[in-house]
Short mmCIF file of C-alpha atoms in Angstrom, two decimals:
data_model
loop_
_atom_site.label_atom_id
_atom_site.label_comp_id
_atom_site.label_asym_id
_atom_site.label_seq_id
_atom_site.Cartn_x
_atom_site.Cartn_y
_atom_site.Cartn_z
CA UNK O 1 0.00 0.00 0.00
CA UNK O 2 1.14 3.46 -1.06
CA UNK O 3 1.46 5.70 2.10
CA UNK O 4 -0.19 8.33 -0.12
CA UNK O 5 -3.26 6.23 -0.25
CA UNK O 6 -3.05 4.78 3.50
CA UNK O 7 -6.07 5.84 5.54
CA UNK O 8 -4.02 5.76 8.77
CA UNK O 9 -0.86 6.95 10.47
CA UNK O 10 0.11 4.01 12.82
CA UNK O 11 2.00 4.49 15.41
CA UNK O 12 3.45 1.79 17.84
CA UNK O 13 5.31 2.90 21.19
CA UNK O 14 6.42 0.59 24.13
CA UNK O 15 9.60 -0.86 25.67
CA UNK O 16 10.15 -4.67 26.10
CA UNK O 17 13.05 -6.42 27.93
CA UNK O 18 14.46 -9.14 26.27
CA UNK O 19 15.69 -12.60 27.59
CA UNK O 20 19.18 -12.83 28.25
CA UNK O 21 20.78 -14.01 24.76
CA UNK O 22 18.41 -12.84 22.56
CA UNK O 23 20.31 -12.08 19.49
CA UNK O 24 19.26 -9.70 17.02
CA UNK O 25 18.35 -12.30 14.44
CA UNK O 26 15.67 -13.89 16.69
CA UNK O 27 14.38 -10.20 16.99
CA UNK O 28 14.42 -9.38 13.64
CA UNK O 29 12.02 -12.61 12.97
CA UNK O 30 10.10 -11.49 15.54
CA UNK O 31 9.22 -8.04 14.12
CA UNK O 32 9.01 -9.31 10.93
CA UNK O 33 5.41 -8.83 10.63
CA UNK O 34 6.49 -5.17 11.32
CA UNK O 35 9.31 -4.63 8.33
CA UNK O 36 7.59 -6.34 5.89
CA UNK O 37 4.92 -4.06 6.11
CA UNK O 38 6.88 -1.12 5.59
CA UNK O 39 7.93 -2.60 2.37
CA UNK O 40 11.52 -3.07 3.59
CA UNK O 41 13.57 -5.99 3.38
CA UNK O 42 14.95 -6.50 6.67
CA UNK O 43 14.59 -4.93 10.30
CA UNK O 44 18.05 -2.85 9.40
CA UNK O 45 15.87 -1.19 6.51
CA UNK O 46 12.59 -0.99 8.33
CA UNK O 47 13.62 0.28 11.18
CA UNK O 48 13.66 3.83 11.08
CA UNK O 49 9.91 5.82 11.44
CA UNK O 50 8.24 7.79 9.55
CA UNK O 51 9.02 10.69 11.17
CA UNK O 52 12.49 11.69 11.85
CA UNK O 53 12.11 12.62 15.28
CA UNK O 54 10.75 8.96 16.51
CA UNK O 55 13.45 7.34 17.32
CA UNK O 56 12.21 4.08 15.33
CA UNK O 57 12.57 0.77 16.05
CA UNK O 58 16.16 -0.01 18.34
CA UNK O 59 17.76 -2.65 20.06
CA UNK O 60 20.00 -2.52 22.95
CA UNK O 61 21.72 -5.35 23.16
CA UNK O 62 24.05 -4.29 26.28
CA UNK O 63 20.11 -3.14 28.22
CA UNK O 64 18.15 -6.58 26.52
CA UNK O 65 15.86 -3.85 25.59
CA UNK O 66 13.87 -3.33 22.45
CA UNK O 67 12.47 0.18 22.29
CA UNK O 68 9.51 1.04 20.00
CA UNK O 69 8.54 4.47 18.90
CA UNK O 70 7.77 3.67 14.66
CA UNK O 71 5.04 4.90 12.73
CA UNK O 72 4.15 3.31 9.62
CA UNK O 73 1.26 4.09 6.91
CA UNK O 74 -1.29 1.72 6.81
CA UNK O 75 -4.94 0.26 7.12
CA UNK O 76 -7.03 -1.51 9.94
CA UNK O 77 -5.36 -5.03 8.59
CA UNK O 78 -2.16 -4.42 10.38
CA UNK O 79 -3.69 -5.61 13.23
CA UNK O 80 -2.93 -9.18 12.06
CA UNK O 81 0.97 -7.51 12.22
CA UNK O 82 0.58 -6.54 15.88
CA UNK O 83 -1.27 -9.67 16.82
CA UNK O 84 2.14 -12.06 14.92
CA UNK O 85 4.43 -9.52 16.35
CA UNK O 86 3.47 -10.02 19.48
CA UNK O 87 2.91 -13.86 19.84
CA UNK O 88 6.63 -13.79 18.35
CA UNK O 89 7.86 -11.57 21.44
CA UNK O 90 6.00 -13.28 23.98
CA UNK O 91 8.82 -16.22 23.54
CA UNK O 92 11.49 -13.25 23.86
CA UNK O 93 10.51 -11.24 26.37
CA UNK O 94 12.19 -11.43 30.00
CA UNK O 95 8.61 -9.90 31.77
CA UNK O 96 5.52 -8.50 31.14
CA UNK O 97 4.98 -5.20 29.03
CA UNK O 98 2.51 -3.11 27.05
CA UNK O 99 2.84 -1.77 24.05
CA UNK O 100 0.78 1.12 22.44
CA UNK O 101 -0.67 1.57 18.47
CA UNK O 102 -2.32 4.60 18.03
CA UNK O 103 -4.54 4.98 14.84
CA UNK O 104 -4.23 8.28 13.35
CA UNK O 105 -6.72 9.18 10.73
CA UNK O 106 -4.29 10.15 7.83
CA UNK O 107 -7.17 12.15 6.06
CA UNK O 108 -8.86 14.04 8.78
CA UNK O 109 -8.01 17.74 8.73
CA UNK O 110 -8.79 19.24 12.55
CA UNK O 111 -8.71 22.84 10.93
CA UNK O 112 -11.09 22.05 8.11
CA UNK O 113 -13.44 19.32 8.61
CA UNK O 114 -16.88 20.70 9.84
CA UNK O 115 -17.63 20.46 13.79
CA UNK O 116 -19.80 17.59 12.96
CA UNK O 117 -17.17 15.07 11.78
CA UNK O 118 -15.18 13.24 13.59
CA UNK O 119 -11.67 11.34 12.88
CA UNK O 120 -11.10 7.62 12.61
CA UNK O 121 -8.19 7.52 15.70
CA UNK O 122 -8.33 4.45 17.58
CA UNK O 123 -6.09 3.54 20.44
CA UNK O 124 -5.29 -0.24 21.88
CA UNK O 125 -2.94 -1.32 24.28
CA UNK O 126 -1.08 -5.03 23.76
CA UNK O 127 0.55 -6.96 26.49
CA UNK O 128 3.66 -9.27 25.74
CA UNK O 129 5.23 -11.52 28.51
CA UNK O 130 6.73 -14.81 29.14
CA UNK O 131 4.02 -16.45 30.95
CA UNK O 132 0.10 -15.28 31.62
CA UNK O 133 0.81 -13.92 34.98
CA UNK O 134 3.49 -11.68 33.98
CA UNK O 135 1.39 -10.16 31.50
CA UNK O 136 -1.36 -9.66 33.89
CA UNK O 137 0.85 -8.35 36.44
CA UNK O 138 2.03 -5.05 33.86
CA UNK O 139 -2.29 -4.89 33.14
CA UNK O 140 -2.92 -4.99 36.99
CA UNK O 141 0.07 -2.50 37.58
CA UNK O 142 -1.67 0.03 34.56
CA UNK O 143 -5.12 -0.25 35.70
CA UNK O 144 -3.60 0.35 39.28
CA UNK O 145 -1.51 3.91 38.11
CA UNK O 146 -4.90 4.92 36.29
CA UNK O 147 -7.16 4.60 39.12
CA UNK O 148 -4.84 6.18 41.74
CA UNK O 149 -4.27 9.28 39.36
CA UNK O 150 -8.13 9.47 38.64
CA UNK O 151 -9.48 9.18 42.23
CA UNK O 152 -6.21 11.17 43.51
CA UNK O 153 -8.21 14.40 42.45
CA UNK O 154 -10.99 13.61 44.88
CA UNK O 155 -9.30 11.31 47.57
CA UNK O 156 -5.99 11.29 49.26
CA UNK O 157 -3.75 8.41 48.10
CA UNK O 158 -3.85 7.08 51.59
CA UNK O 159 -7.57 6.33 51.48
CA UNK O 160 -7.28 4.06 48.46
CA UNK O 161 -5.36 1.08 49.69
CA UNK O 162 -9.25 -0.22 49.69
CA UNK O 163 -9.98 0.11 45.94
CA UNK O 164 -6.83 -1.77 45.19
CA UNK O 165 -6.87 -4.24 47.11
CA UNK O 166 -9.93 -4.91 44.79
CA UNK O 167 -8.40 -4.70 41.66
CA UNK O 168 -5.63 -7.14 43.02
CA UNK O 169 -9.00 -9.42 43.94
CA UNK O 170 -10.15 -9.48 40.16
CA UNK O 171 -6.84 -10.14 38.74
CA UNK O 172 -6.28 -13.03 41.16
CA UNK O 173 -9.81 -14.23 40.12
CA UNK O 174 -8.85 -14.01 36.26
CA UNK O 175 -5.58 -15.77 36.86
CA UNK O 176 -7.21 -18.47 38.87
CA UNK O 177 -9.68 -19.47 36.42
CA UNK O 178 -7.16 -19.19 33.27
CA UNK O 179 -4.95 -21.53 35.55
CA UNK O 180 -8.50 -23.71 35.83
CA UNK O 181 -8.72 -23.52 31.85
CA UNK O 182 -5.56 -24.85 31.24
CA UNK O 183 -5.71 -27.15 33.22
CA UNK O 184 -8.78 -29.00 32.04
CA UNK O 185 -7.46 -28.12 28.66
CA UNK O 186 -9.44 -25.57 27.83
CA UNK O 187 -9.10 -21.99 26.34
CA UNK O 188 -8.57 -19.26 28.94
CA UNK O 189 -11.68 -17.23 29.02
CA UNK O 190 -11.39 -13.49 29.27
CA UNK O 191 -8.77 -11.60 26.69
CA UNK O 192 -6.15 -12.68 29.61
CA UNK O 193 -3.56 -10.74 28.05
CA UNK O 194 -4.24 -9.92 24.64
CA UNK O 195 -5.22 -6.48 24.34
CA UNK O 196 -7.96 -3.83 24.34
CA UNK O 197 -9.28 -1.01 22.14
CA UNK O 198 -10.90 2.48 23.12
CA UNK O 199 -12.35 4.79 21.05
CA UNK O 200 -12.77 8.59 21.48
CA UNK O 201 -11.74 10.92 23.85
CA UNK O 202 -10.21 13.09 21.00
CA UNK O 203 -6.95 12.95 19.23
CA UNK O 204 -3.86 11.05 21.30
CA UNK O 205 -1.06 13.66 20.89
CA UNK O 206 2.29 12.03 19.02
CA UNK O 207 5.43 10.57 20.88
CA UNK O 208 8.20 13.44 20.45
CA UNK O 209 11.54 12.41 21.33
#
């Protein structure tokens, strides 16, 4: 696809730790779902954004860190990308982390579109991890930091110990019955560590670096 003709701006943002001895050819297979929809020909080629001031795709082998902050042009099926990439890193990865894609509508003008019309951004956050409860400890550990900082305007953070204590009661019940699922051999219910979308909210400002 011609990023002249791409509906969408897609931009994918997160840090993952990497096992030690990950080289950078098991990486490079990993993102391949990434560079080979940029048209490039290996991660070396693919690697740099969009945008000059994103930092792109890099590897720090002396850290076992793989930074993200690419965009790409693209449509909704790169989703099927994300969702290879990220089966891929799960074997990699040394813990749990999230990664971001933001959907930026690549032909919606703020300035001139009528008040009426709104833009085709999405926003979902992925989880990679080694094993199911490290990915559900970096959701619980989100959900956590967003709570606090919402209720933080109306409470003090000492009178919230309460509320999450009960998000640390729904995670343990997720994990127990996913641990119940595999065990009788069955599908985890629940997304357990896939990922979720949200809509609205208006548009997510870029990553700047």
């Amino acid at each position: 696809m011609s990023q002249y003709d791409a509906p969408f701006e897609i931009h994918v943002h997160g840090d993952v730790p990497l096992r030690t001895g990950v080289t950078y050819a098991q990486l490079q297979e990993a993102l391949k779902p990434l560079w080979t929809y940029a048209g490039a020909k290996s991660l070396a080629d693919g690697a740099e954004s969009a945008y000059e001031e994103e930092p792109g795709i890099k590897f720090d082998a002396q850290e076992r860190m793989l930074s993200m902050c690419w965009t790409v042009a693209g449509d909704l099926d790169f989703r099927q990308q994300l969702d290879e990439m990220c089966m891929s890193l799960n074997d990699l990865a040394e813990e749990g982390a999230a990664i971001e894609v933001t959907y930026y509508d690549a032909q919606f003008d703020e300035e001139e579109a009528p008040p009426e019309d709104e833009s085709r951004d999405d926003f979902l956050m992925l989880f990679v991890g080694p094993t199911p409860a490290a990915i559900m400890q970096v959701q619980r550990d989100l959900l956590v930091q967003d709570v606090v900082n919402l209720m933080e305007r109306h409470f003090d953070a000492s009178e919230l110990d309460g509320v999450v204590t009960e998000i640390d009661k729904l995670f343990s019940q997720r994990f127990d019955a996913l641990v119940s699922s595999l065990e009788l051999g069955k599908p985890p219910r629940g997304s357990g560590g896939g990922g979720g979308g949200s809509h609205g909210g208006g548009r997510r400002p870029r990553h700047l670096h």
